[in-house]
């Protein structure tokens, strides 16, 4: 059973870069059957899709964040990562790493990591 | 972007009640819709995909219906563990978008 686990600093200063890593266990990140995705949720609010990376390295980002987001993968460690630059308090959120199916009839999000809270504050 | 609008935003109900949550898409998304359940301090859990197909292990009291722009999630007989927030999500196009959530509370 595939499991995802986020890791990274819980506190980031304004204007700096948020960096998170997702470690995938129980399955290979090099599978062509999945997109590897980041989703965030500000405290008390709804869910926002950030973007995905495919095993080939291709990416797609939410246009609302595109200028600040980079998602990369490290197949040797079975991990993928998120970098969000020039953060502000509005980027304070629980960040989830999630798997999305690649094929059109499998494109839902499952499973989800447990989430990690990142607070942007000086 | 496709806008997803859920109603109601919150709902109070009792154990044993039948409840329905509605999700409307701003454009036709066929049946490319999923529902998620989120409990406090936990990650969302996938319940339904393809608008009406239950994920493995999801109780049969949950059901989904709809296509095009209008969708519903129904819980036929509420159980204590069902009190949570529910989100719909479209996967017709990118960026993927979610409804704002429906908080289901105990009356």
PDB file of C-alpha atoms in Angstrom:
ATOM      1  CA  UNK A   1       0.000   0.000   0.000  1.00  0.00           C
ATOM      2  CA  UNK A   2       1.458   3.308  -1.078  1.00  0.00           C
ATOM      3  CA  UNK A   3       2.102   5.872   1.632  1.00  0.00           C
ATOM      4  CA  UNK A   4       3.248   9.479   1.330  1.00  0.00           C
ATOM      5  CA  UNK A   5       4.984  11.507   4.020  1.00  0.00           C
ATOM      6  CA  UNK A   6       5.783  15.212   3.936  1.00  0.00           C
ATOM      7  CA  UNK A   7       8.826  16.697   5.636  1.00  0.00           C
ATOM      8  CA  UNK A   8      10.392  20.115   5.923  1.00  0.00           C
ATOM      9  CA  UNK A   9      10.579  23.253   8.049  1.00  0.00           C
ATOM     10  CA  UNK A  10       7.431  24.268   9.866  1.00  0.00           C
ATOM     11  CA  UNK A  11       8.389  27.934   9.964  1.00  0.00           C
ATOM     12  CA  UNK A  12       9.548  30.102   7.072  1.00  0.00           C
ATOM     13  CA  UNK A  13      10.298  33.812   7.101  1.00  0.00           C
ATOM     14  CA  UNK A  14       8.479  36.180   4.741  1.00  0.00           C
ATOM     15  CA  UNK A  15      10.154  36.625   1.348  1.00  0.00           C
ATOM     16  CA  UNK A  16      12.071  33.352   1.745  1.00  0.00           C
ATOM     17  CA  UNK A  17      11.532  30.048  -0.035  1.00  0.00           C
ATOM     18  CA  UNK A  18       9.373  27.287   1.372  1.00  0.00           C
ATOM     19  CA  UNK A  19      10.854  23.842   0.712  1.00  0.00           C
ATOM     20  CA  UNK A  20       9.088  20.532   1.358  1.00  0.00           C
ATOM     21  CA  UNK A  21       9.836  16.940   0.444  1.00  0.00           C
ATOM     22  CA  UNK A  22       7.451  14.034   0.035  1.00  0.00           C
ATOM     23  CA  UNK A  23       8.771  10.524   0.554  1.00  0.00           C
ATOM     24  CA  UNK A  24       6.823   7.778  -1.188  1.00  0.00           C
ATOM     25  CA  UNK A  25       6.867   4.268   0.252  1.00  0.00           C
ATOM     26  CA  UNK A  26       5.207   1.073  -0.933  1.00  0.00           C
ATOM     27  CA  UNK A  27       5.396   2.073  -4.590  1.00  0.00           C
ATOM     28  CA  UNK A  28       7.708   3.614  -7.156  1.00  0.00           C
ATOM     29  CA  UNK A  29       7.619   7.273  -8.061  1.00  0.00           C
ATOM     30  CA  UNK A  30       8.893   6.193 -11.476  1.00  0.00           C
ATOM     31  CA  UNK A  31       5.575   4.568 -12.302  1.00  0.00           C
ATOM     32  CA  UNK A  32       4.000   6.073 -15.385  1.00  0.00           C
ATOM     33  CA  UNK A  33       0.570   5.512 -13.894  1.00  0.00           C
ATOM     34  CA  UNK A  34       0.571   8.519 -11.575  1.00  0.00           C
ATOM     35  CA  UNK A  35       1.083  12.226 -11.177  1.00  0.00           C
ATOM     36  CA  UNK A  36       2.747  13.346  -7.953  1.00  0.00           C
ATOM     37  CA  UNK A  37       0.949  16.361  -6.624  1.00  0.00           C
ATOM     38  CA  UNK A  38       1.006  19.090  -3.995  1.00  0.00           C
ATOM     39  CA  UNK A  39      -2.185  20.523  -2.483  1.00  0.00           C
ATOM     40  CA  UNK A  40      -2.460  23.046   0.327  1.00  0.00           C
ATOM     41  CA  UNK A  41      -5.078  24.136   2.843  1.00  0.00           C
ATOM     42  CA  UNK A  42      -4.847  27.410   4.786  1.00  0.00           C
ATOM     43  CA  UNK A  43      -6.030  27.050   8.387  1.00  0.00           C
ATOM     44  CA  UNK A  44      -9.798  26.826   8.510  1.00  0.00           C
ATOM     45  CA  UNK A  45     -10.129  27.123   4.733  1.00  0.00           C
ATOM     46  CA  UNK A  46     -10.547  24.986   1.641  1.00  0.00           C
ATOM     47  CA  UNK A  47      -8.205  23.035  -0.592  1.00  0.00           C
ATOM     48  CA  UNK A  48      -5.996  24.531  -3.299  1.00  0.00           C
ATOM     49  CA  UNK A  49      -4.229  22.464  -5.950  1.00  0.00           C
ATOM     50  CA  UNK A  50      -0.619  23.629  -6.414  1.00  0.00           C
ATOM     51  CA  UNK A  51       0.700  21.408  -9.182  1.00  0.00           C
ATOM     52  CA  UNK A  52       2.066  18.042 -10.231  1.00  0.00           C
ATOM     53  CA  UNK A  53       5.133  16.315 -11.585  1.00  0.00           C
ATOM     54  CA  UNK A  54       5.160  13.217 -13.743  1.00  0.00           C
ATOM     55  CA  UNK A  55       7.898  10.565 -13.644  1.00  0.00           C
ATOM     56  CA  UNK A  56       9.296  11.986 -16.884  1.00  0.00           C
ATOM     57  CA  UNK A  57       9.888  15.313 -15.137  1.00  0.00           C
ATOM     58  CA  UNK A  58       7.056  17.149 -16.844  1.00  0.00           C
ATOM     59  CA  UNK A  59       5.192  19.535 -14.597  1.00  0.00           C
ATOM     60  CA  UNK A  60       2.002  21.544 -14.501  1.00  0.00           C
ATOM     61  CA  UNK A  61       1.375  24.325 -12.014  1.00  0.00           C
ATOM     62  CA  UNK A  62      -1.636  26.291 -10.882  1.00  0.00           C
ATOM     63  CA  UNK A  63      -1.489  29.545 -12.869  1.00  0.00           C
ATOM     64  CA  UNK A  64      -2.189  31.448  -9.643  1.00  0.00           C
ATOM     65  CA  UNK A  65       1.145  30.217  -8.223  1.00  0.00           C
ATOM     66  CA  UNK A  66       3.106  29.369 -11.345  1.00  0.00           C
ATOM     67  CA  UNK A  67       5.635  32.187 -11.078  1.00  0.00           C
ATOM     68  CA  UNK A  68       6.708  31.031  -7.609  1.00  0.00           C
ATOM     69  CA  UNK A  69       6.420  27.232  -7.727  1.00  0.00           C
ATOM     70  CA  UNK A  70       8.893  24.527  -8.633  1.00  0.00           C
ATOM     71  CA  UNK A  71       8.177  20.815  -8.227  1.00  0.00           C
ATOM     72  CA  UNK A  72      10.986  18.341  -8.780  1.00  0.00           C
ATOM     73  CA  UNK A  73      11.627  14.669  -8.226  1.00  0.00           C
ATOM     74  CA  UNK A  74      14.468  12.471  -7.039  1.00  0.00           C
ATOM     75  CA  UNK A  75      13.835   8.969  -8.299  1.00  0.00           C
ATOM     76  CA  UNK A  76      16.886   7.590  -6.500  1.00  0.00           C
ATOM     77  CA  UNK A  77      15.278   8.484  -3.170  1.00  0.00           C
ATOM     78  CA  UNK A  78      11.668   7.934  -4.306  1.00  0.00           C
ATOM     79  CA  UNK A  79      10.883  11.515  -3.354  1.00  0.00           C
ATOM     80  CA  UNK A  80       9.414  14.611  -4.906  1.00  0.00           C
ATOM     81  CA  UNK A  81       9.743  18.160  -3.658  1.00  0.00           C
ATOM     82  CA  UNK A  82       8.018  21.526  -3.597  1.00  0.00           C
ATOM     83  CA  UNK A  83       9.654  24.934  -3.591  1.00  0.00           C
ATOM     84  CA  UNK A  84       7.564  28.078  -3.210  1.00  0.00           C
ATOM     85  CA  UNK A  85       9.464  31.324  -3.387  1.00  0.00           C
ATOM     86  CA  UNK A  86       8.797  34.798  -2.030  1.00  0.00           C
ATOM     87  CA  UNK A  87       6.372  33.543   0.586  1.00  0.00           C
ATOM     88  CA  UNK A  88       3.986  35.753   2.539  1.00  0.00           C
ATOM     89  CA  UNK A  89       1.591  35.098   5.390  1.00  0.00           C
ATOM     90  CA  UNK A  90      -0.991  34.073   2.781  1.00  0.00           C
ATOM     91  CA  UNK A  91       1.124  30.984   2.102  1.00  0.00           C
ATOM     92  CA  UNK A  92       0.625  29.716   5.641  1.00  0.00           C
ATOM     93  CA  UNK A  93      -1.132  26.389   5.195  1.00  0.00           C
ATOM     94  CA  UNK A  94      -1.088  22.662   5.684  1.00  0.00           C
ATOM     95  CA  UNK A  95       0.717  21.250   2.658  1.00  0.00           C
ATOM     96  CA  UNK A  96      -0.245  17.790   1.427  1.00  0.00           C
ATOM     97  CA  UNK A  97       1.547  15.557  -1.019  1.00  0.00           C
ATOM     98  CA  UNK A  98      -0.885  13.421  -2.938  1.00  0.00           C
ATOM     99  CA  UNK A  99      -0.969  10.879  -5.729  1.00  0.00           C
ATOM    100  CA  UNK A 100      -3.219  11.419  -8.747  1.00  0.00           C
ATOM    101  CA  UNK A 101      -3.904   8.777 -11.343  1.00  0.00           C
ATOM    102  CA  UNK A 102      -2.478   9.466 -14.804  1.00  0.00           C
ATOM    103  CA  UNK A 103      -5.238   8.038 -16.984  1.00  0.00           C
ATOM    104  CA  UNK A 104      -8.453  10.045 -17.527  1.00  0.00           C
ATOM    105  CA  UNK A 105     -10.604   7.623 -15.565  1.00  0.00           C
ATOM    106  CA  UNK A 106      -8.188   7.540 -12.615  1.00  0.00           C
ATOM    107  CA  UNK A 107      -7.547  11.225 -12.002  1.00  0.00           C
ATOM    108  CA  UNK A 108      -8.712  11.466  -8.419  1.00  0.00           C
ATOM    109  CA  UNK A 109      -6.442  12.125  -5.440  1.00  0.00           C
ATOM    110  CA  UNK A 110      -5.538   9.054  -3.419  1.00  0.00           C
ATOM    111  CA  UNK A 111      -3.707   8.517  -1.177  1.00  0.00           C
ATOM    112  CA  UNK A 112      -2.833  11.705   0.683  1.00  0.00           C
ATOM    113  CA  UNK A 113       0.068  12.340   2.988  1.00  0.00           C
ATOM    114  CA  UNK A 114      -0.786  13.327   6.540  1.00  0.00           C
ATOM    115  CA  UNK A 115       0.042  16.967   5.787  1.00  0.00           C
ATOM    116  CA  UNK A 116       2.528  19.366   7.288  1.00  0.00           C
ATOM    117  CA  UNK A 117       1.777  22.835   8.598  1.00  0.00           C
ATOM    118  CA  UNK A 118       4.026  25.576   7.295  1.00  0.00           C
ATOM    119  CA  UNK A 119       3.741  28.947   8.975  1.00  0.00           C
ATOM    120  CA  UNK A 120       5.144  32.063   7.347  1.00  0.00           C
ATOM    121  CA  UNK A 121       6.198  34.490  10.032  1.00  0.00           C
ATOM    122  CA  UNK A 122       9.179  36.549  11.044  1.00  0.00           C
TER     123      UNK A 122
ATOM    124  CA  UNK B   1     -10.645  27.703 -14.100  1.00  0.00           C
ATOM    125  CA  UNK B   2     -13.734  25.631 -13.349  1.00  0.00           C
ATOM    126  CA  UNK B   3     -15.510  26.914 -10.249  1.00  0.00           C
ATOM    127  CA  UNK B   4     -17.044  24.350  -7.931  1.00  0.00           C
ATOM    128  CA  UNK B   5     -19.840  25.514  -5.636  1.00  0.00           C
ATOM    129  CA  UNK B   6     -21.164  23.372  -2.812  1.00  0.00           C
ATOM    130  CA  UNK B   7     -24.357  23.812  -0.865  1.00  0.00           C
ATOM    131  CA  UNK B   8     -25.016  24.073   1.916  1.00  0.00           C
ATOM    132  CA  UNK B   9     -21.781  25.342   3.471  1.00  0.00           C
ATOM    133  CA  UNK B  10     -22.796  23.745   6.745  1.00  0.00           C
ATOM    134  CA  UNK B  11     -25.442  21.323   7.824  1.00  0.00           C
ATOM    135  CA  UNK B  12     -26.706  20.085  11.184  1.00  0.00           C
ATOM    136  CA  UNK B  13     -28.176  16.596  11.294  1.00  0.00           C
ATOM    137  CA  UNK B  14     -28.802  13.702  13.635  1.00  0.00           C
ATOM    138  CA  UNK B  15     -27.597  10.137  13.647  1.00  0.00           C
ATOM    139  CA  UNK B  16     -29.844   8.150  11.348  1.00  0.00           C
ATOM    140  CA  UNK B  17     -30.774  11.115   9.140  1.00  0.00           C
ATOM    141  CA  UNK B  18     -30.496  11.090   5.389  1.00  0.00           C
ATOM    142  CA  UNK B  19     -28.470  14.027   4.108  1.00  0.00           C
ATOM    143  CA  UNK B  20     -27.674  15.360   0.679  1.00  0.00           C
ATOM    144  CA  UNK B  21     -24.887  17.729  -0.327  1.00  0.00           C
ATOM    145  CA  UNK B  22     -24.926  19.442  -3.685  1.00  0.00           C
ATOM    146  CA  UNK B  23     -22.003  20.428  -5.882  1.00  0.00           C
ATOM    147  CA  UNK B  24     -22.318  22.543  -9.003  1.00  0.00           C
ATOM    148  CA  UNK B  25     -19.605  23.071 -11.625  1.00  0.00           C
ATOM    149  CA  UNK B  26     -19.302  26.285 -13.609  1.00  0.00           C
ATOM    150  CA  UNK B  27     -19.086  24.260 -16.822  1.00  0.00           C
ATOM    151  CA  UNK B  28     -19.756  20.744 -18.033  1.00  0.00           C
ATOM    152  CA  UNK B  29     -17.342  18.279 -16.400  1.00  0.00           C
ATOM    153  CA  UNK B  30     -19.095  15.102 -17.555  1.00  0.00           C
ATOM    154  CA  UNK B  31     -18.640  12.638 -14.666  1.00  0.00           C
ATOM    155  CA  UNK B  32     -15.123  13.737 -13.766  1.00  0.00           C
ATOM    156  CA  UNK B  33     -15.993  14.451 -10.151  1.00  0.00           C
ATOM    157  CA  UNK B  34     -14.681  13.142  -6.853  1.00  0.00           C
ATOM    158  CA  UNK B  35     -15.862  13.519  -3.270  1.00  0.00           C
ATOM    159  CA  UNK B  36     -13.612  13.614  -0.205  1.00  0.00           C
ATOM    160  CA  UNK B  37     -14.241  13.426   3.523  1.00  0.00           C
ATOM    161  CA  UNK B  38     -12.036  15.346   5.919  1.00  0.00           C
ATOM    162  CA  UNK B  39     -12.066  14.996   9.683  1.00  0.00           C
ATOM    163  CA  UNK B  40     -10.464  17.586  11.958  1.00  0.00           C
ATOM    164  CA  UNK B  41      -6.673  17.613  11.838  1.00  0.00           C
ATOM    165  CA  UNK B  42      -6.659  14.824   9.265  1.00  0.00           C
ATOM    166  CA  UNK B  43      -5.965  14.637   5.550  1.00  0.00           C
ATOM    167  CA  UNK B  44      -8.916  14.302   3.178  1.00  0.00           C
ATOM    168  CA  UNK B  45      -9.963  10.788   2.309  1.00  0.00           C
ATOM    169  CA  UNK B  46     -11.279   9.798  -1.092  1.00  0.00           C
ATOM    170  CA  UNK B  47     -14.900   8.570  -0.995  1.00  0.00           C
ATOM    171  CA  UNK B  48     -16.237   8.617  -4.538  1.00  0.00           C
ATOM    172  CA  UNK B  49     -14.833   9.026  -8.036  1.00  0.00           C
ATOM    173  CA  UNK B  50     -16.453   9.183 -11.423  1.00  0.00           C
ATOM    174  CA  UNK B  51     -19.327  10.994  -9.705  1.00  0.00           C
ATOM    175  CA  UNK B  52     -20.861   7.754  -8.443  1.00  0.00           C
ATOM    176  CA  UNK B  53     -18.266   5.008  -7.880  1.00  0.00           C
ATOM    177  CA  UNK B  54     -17.418   4.261  -4.261  1.00  0.00           C
ATOM    178  CA  UNK B  55     -13.799   3.798  -3.320  1.00  0.00           C
ATOM    179  CA  UNK B  56     -12.983   0.396  -1.927  1.00  0.00           C
ATOM    180  CA  UNK B  57     -13.923   0.147   1.727  1.00  0.00           C
ATOM    181  CA  UNK B  58     -16.341   3.097   1.735  1.00  0.00           C
ATOM    182  CA  UNK B  59     -19.662   2.150   3.368  1.00  0.00           C
ATOM    183  CA  UNK B  60     -22.619   1.685   1.055  1.00  0.00           C
ATOM    184  CA  UNK B  61     -24.616   4.352   2.906  1.00  0.00           C
ATOM    185  CA  UNK B  62     -22.595   6.833   0.835  1.00  0.00           C
ATOM    186  CA  UNK B  63     -23.704   7.411  -2.732  1.00  0.00           C
ATOM    187  CA  UNK B  64     -23.011   9.921  -5.457  1.00  0.00           C
ATOM    188  CA  UNK B  65     -24.920  10.957  -8.528  1.00  0.00           C
ATOM    189  CA  UNK B  66     -25.007  13.515 -11.292  1.00  0.00           C
ATOM    190  CA  UNK B  67     -23.235  14.470 -14.473  1.00  0.00           C
ATOM    191  CA  UNK B  68     -22.550  17.599 -16.448  1.00  0.00           C
ATOM    192  CA  UNK B  69     -22.729  20.430 -13.949  1.00  0.00           C
ATOM    193  CA  UNK B  70     -24.865  19.165 -11.071  1.00  0.00           C
ATOM    194  CA  UNK B  71     -23.848  16.509  -8.570  1.00  0.00           C
ATOM    195  CA  UNK B  72     -24.973  15.195  -5.220  1.00  0.00           C
ATOM    196  CA  UNK B  73     -23.457  13.248  -2.353  1.00  0.00           C
ATOM    197  CA  UNK B  74     -25.986  11.412  -0.217  1.00  0.00           C
ATOM    198  CA  UNK B  75     -25.511   9.680   3.103  1.00  0.00           C
ATOM    199  CA  UNK B  76     -28.510   7.451   3.606  1.00  0.00           C
ATOM    200  CA  UNK B  77     -28.312   7.011   7.389  1.00  0.00           C
ATOM    201  CA  UNK B  78     -25.812   9.159   9.230  1.00  0.00           C
ATOM    202  CA  UNK B  79     -23.436   7.431  11.599  1.00  0.00           C
ATOM    203  CA  UNK B  80     -21.405   9.183  14.304  1.00  0.00           C
ATOM    204  CA  UNK B  81     -18.202   8.764  12.311  1.00  0.00           C
ATOM    205  CA  UNK B  82     -19.700  10.618   9.314  1.00  0.00           C
ATOM    206  CA  UNK B  83     -19.609  14.023  10.969  1.00  0.00           C
ATOM    207  CA  UNK B  84     -16.881  15.749   9.007  1.00  0.00           C
ATOM    208  CA  UNK B  85     -16.311  18.216   6.170  1.00  0.00           C
ATOM    209  CA  UNK B  86     -16.987  17.059   2.619  1.00  0.00           C
ATOM    210  CA  UNK B  87     -15.401  18.423  -0.546  1.00  0.00           C
ATOM    211  CA  UNK B  88     -16.179  17.899  -4.190  1.00  0.00           C
ATOM    212  CA  UNK B  89     -13.407  18.182  -6.774  1.00  0.00           C
ATOM    213  CA  UNK B  90     -13.407  18.268 -10.553  1.00  0.00           C
ATOM    214  CA  UNK B  91     -10.804  16.475 -12.618  1.00  0.00           C
ATOM    215  CA  UNK B  92     -12.083  17.473 -16.027  1.00  0.00           C
ATOM    216  CA  UNK B  93      -9.310  20.005 -16.532  1.00  0.00           C
ATOM    217  CA  UNK B  94      -6.384  21.759 -14.926  1.00  0.00           C
ATOM    218  CA  UNK B  95      -6.060  23.470 -12.580  1.00  0.00           C
ATOM    219  CA  UNK B  96      -7.923  20.943 -10.466  1.00  0.00           C
ATOM    220  CA  UNK B  97     -10.427  22.748  -8.269  1.00  0.00           C
ATOM    221  CA  UNK B  98     -12.416  21.935  -5.164  1.00  0.00           C
ATOM    222  CA  UNK B  99     -15.681  23.096  -3.741  1.00  0.00           C
ATOM    223  CA  UNK B 100     -15.468  25.236  -0.630  1.00  0.00           C
ATOM    224  CA  UNK B 101     -16.565  22.367   1.583  1.00  0.00           C
ATOM    225  CA  UNK B 102     -19.692  21.371   3.499  1.00  0.00           C
ATOM    226  CA  UNK B 103     -19.323  20.993   7.230  1.00  0.00           C
ATOM    227  CA  UNK B 104     -21.645  18.304   8.575  1.00  0.00           C
ATOM    228  CA  UNK B 105     -22.301  18.783  12.275  1.00  0.00           C
ATOM    229  CA  UNK B 106     -24.211  16.883  14.912  1.00  0.00           C
ATOM    230  CA  UNK B 107     -27.590  18.393  15.768  1.00  0.00           C
TER     231      UNK B 107
END
